[in-house]
mmCIF file of C-alpha atoms in Angstrom:
data_model
loop_
_atom_site.group_PDB
_atom_site.id
_atom_site.type_symbol
_atom_site.label_atom_id
_atom_site.label_comp_id
_atom_site.label_asym_id
_atom_site.label_seq_id
_atom_site.Cartn_x
_atom_site.Cartn_y
_atom_site.Cartn_z
ATOM 1 C CA MET A 1 2.524 -33.268 3.820
ATOM 2 C CA THR A 2 0.104 -32.686 6.924
ATOM 3 C CA ASP A 3 -3.456 -34.217 7.208
ATOM 4 C CA ARG A 4 -4.652 -30.675 6.603
ATOM 5 C CA ASP A 5 -2.758 -30.122 3.462
ATOM 6 C CA THR A 6 -3.787 -33.575 2.169
ATOM 7 C CA LEU A 7 -7.423 -32.902 2.725
ATOM 8 C CA ARG A 8 -7.101 -29.508 0.877
ATOM 9 C CA ARG A 9 -5.251 -31.047 -2.037
ATOM 10 C CA HIS A 10 -7.893 -33.681 -2.423
ATOM 11 C CA ALA A 11 -10.820 -31.368 -1.986
ATOM 12 C CA ASP A 12 -9.166 -29.351 -4.815
ATOM 13 C CA LEU A 13 -9.006 -32.471 -6.968
ATOM 14 C CA VAL A 14 -12.466 -33.405 -6.416
ATOM 15 C CA ASP A 15 -13.696 -29.965 -7.227
ATOM 16 C CA ARG A 16 -11.525 -29.740 -10.356
ATOM 17 C CA MET A 17 -12.613 -33.113 -11.530
ATOM 18 C CA ALA A 18 -16.334 -32.077 -10.893
ATOM 19 C CA SER A 19 -15.665 -28.920 -13.007
ATOM 20 C CA THR A 20 -14.111 -31.001 -15.675
ATOM 21 C CA LEU A 21 -17.368 -32.826 -15.800
ATOM 22 C CA GLY A 22 -19.489 -29.888 -15.898
ATOM 23 C CA ILE A 23 -20.640 -30.196 -12.335
ATOM 24 C CA ASP A 24 -20.721 -26.995 -10.134
ATOM 25 C CA LEU A 25 -20.554 -28.821 -6.450
ATOM 26 C CA GLN A 26 -21.797 -25.890 -4.724
ATOM 27 C CA GLU A 27 -24.726 -25.351 -6.994
ATOM 28 C CA THR A 28 -25.510 -29.187 -6.836
ATOM 29 C CA ALA A 29 -25.448 -29.055 -3.150
ATOM 30 C CA ILE A 30 -27.535 -25.863 -2.920
ATOM 31 C CA SER A 31 -30.142 -27.570 -5.309
ATOM 32 C CA GLY A 32 -30.325 -30.640 -3.115
ATOM 33 C CA ASN A 33 -28.839 -33.073 -5.508
ATOM 34 C CA VAL A 34 -25.878 -33.945 -3.376
ATOM 35 C CA SER A 35 -25.367 -33.441 0.562
ATOM 36 C CA SER A 36 -22.163 -31.918 2.043
ATOM 37 C CA ASP A 37 -21.587 -35.308 3.726
ATOM 38 C CA GLU A 38 -21.532 -36.888 0.271
ATOM 39 C CA ILE A 39 -19.019 -34.356 -0.878
ATOM 40 C CA SER A 40 -16.916 -34.870 2.295
ATOM 41 C CA ASP A 41 -17.051 -38.713 1.550
ATOM 42 C CA ALA A 42 -15.862 -37.969 -2.027
ATOM 43 C CA VAL A 43 -12.812 -36.051 -0.531
ATOM 44 C CA LEU A 44 -11.994 -39.007 1.814
ATOM 45 C CA ARG A 45 -12.298 -41.342 -1.094
ATOM 46 C CA CYS A 46 -9.948 -39.387 -2.967
ATOM 47 C CA THR A 47 -7.329 -39.322 -0.356
ATOM 48 C CA ASP A 48 -7.240 -43.108 -0.514
ATOM 49 C CA CYS A 49 -6.323 -42.747 -4.343
ATOM 50 C CA PRO A 50 -2.760 -44.195 -5.003
ATOM 51 C CA ASN A 51 -2.607 -41.769 -8.141
ATOM 52 C CA PRO A 52 -2.982 -38.187 -7.019
ATOM 53 C CA ASP A 53 -0.076 -36.943 -9.096
ATOM 54 C CA ASN A 54 -1.609 -38.851 -12.150
ATOM 55 C CA CYS A 55 -5.079 -37.074 -11.536
ATOM 56 C CA ALA A 56 -3.494 -33.714 -11.096
ATOM 57 C CA SER A 57 -1.782 -34.140 -14.511
ATOM 58 C CA TYR A 58 -5.036 -35.480 -15.978
ATOM 59 C CA LEU A 59 -6.775 -32.192 -14.866
ATOM 60 C CA ALA A 60 -3.940 -29.970 -16.079
ATOM 61 C CA ARG A 61 -4.446 -31.534 -19.656
ATOM 62 C CA VAL A 62 -8.105 -32.106 -19.975
ATOM 63 C CA HIS A 63 -10.745 -29.442 -19.912
ATOM 64 C CA HIS A 64 -14.523 -30.598 -19.889
ATOM 65 C CA SER A 65 -13.967 -34.144 -21.048
ATOM 66 C CA GLY A 66 -17.032 -35.618 -19.511
ATOM 67 C CA LEU A 67 -15.074 -38.634 -18.453
ATOM 68 C CA THR A 68 -13.173 -39.483 -15.292
ATOM 69 C CA PRO A 69 -10.129 -41.654 -15.258
ATOM 70 C CA GLU A 70 -10.674 -45.234 -14.794
ATOM 71 C CA TYR A 71 -8.936 -45.166 -11.378
ATOM 72 C CA CYS A 72 -11.093 -42.258 -9.831
ATOM 73 C CA ARG A 73 -12.671 -43.555 -6.829
ATOM 74 C CA ASN A 74 -15.595 -41.126 -7.312
ATOM 75 C CA GLN A 75 -16.623 -42.486 -10.545
ATOM 76 C CA ASP A 76 -20.027 -43.382 -9.311
ATOM 77 C CA LEU A 77 -20.886 -40.187 -7.840
ATOM 78 C CA PHE A 78 -19.482 -38.005 -10.644
ATOM 79 C CA ALA A 79 -21.677 -40.256 -13.060
ATOM 80 C CA ARG A 80 -24.844 -39.630 -10.948
ATOM 81 C CA LEU A 81 -24.155 -35.692 -10.859
ATOM 82 C CA THR A 82 -23.088 -35.401 -14.495
ATOM 83 C CA PRO A 83 -25.801 -33.031 -16.288
#
Protein backbone atom coordinates (compact mmCIF):
# COMPACT_ATOMS: atom_id res chain seq x y z
CA MET A 1 0.00 0.00 0.00
CA THR A 2 1.41 3.40 -0.94
CA ASP A 3 1.74 6.19 1.59
CA ARG A 4 -1.09 8.02 -0.13
CA ASP A 5 -3.33 4.95 0.07
CA THR A 6 -2.41 4.48 3.73
CA LEU A 7 -3.35 8.08 4.53
CA ARG A 8 -6.64 7.75 2.66
CA ARG A 9 -7.49 4.52 4.45
CA HIS A 10 -6.79 5.99 7.88
CA ALA A 11 -8.55 9.26 7.08
CA ASP A 12 -11.59 7.14 6.24
CA LEU A 13 -11.25 5.18 9.50
CA VAL A 14 -10.99 8.40 11.52
CA ASP A 15 -14.03 9.87 9.77
CA ARG A 16 -16.06 6.67 10.19
CA MET A 17 -15.12 6.39 13.88
CA ALA A 18 -16.14 10.00 14.41
CA SER A 19 -19.46 9.35 12.67
CA THR A 20 -20.02 6.26 14.82
CA LEU A 21 -19.61 8.52 17.84
CA GLY A 22 -22.03 11.11 16.48
CA ILE A 23 -19.28 13.55 15.53
CA ASP A 24 -19.41 15.38 12.19
CA LEU A 25 -15.75 16.33 11.78
CA GLN A 26 -16.45 18.85 9.02
CA GLU A 27 -19.11 20.63 11.07
CA THR A 28 -16.96 20.45 14.19
CA ALA A 29 -14.07 22.07 12.30
CA ILE A 30 -16.31 24.77 10.85
CA SER A 31 -17.60 25.59 14.34
CA GLY A 32 -14.00 25.90 15.57
CA ASN A 33 -14.12 23.01 18.05
CA VAL A 34 -11.31 21.19 16.26
CA SER A 35 -8.64 22.49 13.90
CA SER A 36 -7.64 20.96 10.60
CA ASP A 37 -4.22 20.31 12.17
CA GLU A 38 -5.88 18.30 14.96
CA ILE A 39 -7.74 16.23 12.37
CA SER A 40 -4.51 15.69 10.42
CA ASP A 41 -2.77 14.65 13.63
CA ALA A 42 -5.61 12.20 14.34
CA VAL A 43 -5.11 10.61 10.93
CA LEU A 44 -1.36 10.34 11.52
CA ARG A 45 -1.95 8.77 14.96
CA CYS A 46 -4.30 6.32 13.29
CA THR A 47 -1.59 5.28 10.81
CA ASP A 48 0.48 4.12 13.81
CA CYS A 49 -2.28 1.76 14.91
CA PRO A 50 -1.40 -1.93 14.72
CA ASN A 51 -5.12 -2.85 14.37
CA PRO A 52 -6.57 -1.07 11.31
CA ASP A 53 -8.25 -4.27 10.09
CA ASN A 54 -9.84 -4.78 13.52
CA CYS A 55 -10.98 -1.18 13.49
CA ALA A 56 -12.53 -1.56 10.04
CA SER A 57 -14.34 -4.71 11.23
CA TYR A 58 -15.53 -2.91 14.36
CA LEU A 59 -16.87 -0.03 12.29
CA ALA A 60 -18.65 -2.44 9.94
CA ARG A 61 -20.44 -4.04 12.92
CA VAL A 62 -21.17 -1.06 15.15
CA HIS A 63 -23.30 1.96 14.36
CA HIS A 64 -23.59 4.91 16.75
CA SER A 65 -22.05 3.09 19.70
CA GLY A 66 -20.76 6.11 21.61
CA LEU A 67 -17.59 4.15 22.41
CA THR A 68 -14.21 3.76 20.78
CA PRO A 69 -12.31 0.47 20.93
CA GLU A 70 -9.81 0.46 23.79
CA TYR A 71 -6.91 0.40 21.33
CA CYS A 72 -7.99 3.58 19.50
CA ARG A 73 -5.18 6.11 19.48
CA ASN A 74 -7.66 8.96 19.15
CA GLN A 75 -9.80 8.22 22.22
CA ASP A 76 -8.92 11.50 23.93
CA LEU A 77 -9.77 13.61 20.89
CA PHE A 78 -13.04 11.76 20.27
CA ALA A 79 -14.00 11.99 23.95
CA ARG A 80 -13.48 15.76 23.82
CA LEU A 81 -15.57 16.13 20.67
CA THR A 82 -18.41 13.72 21.48
CA PRO A 83 -21.66 15.65 21.81
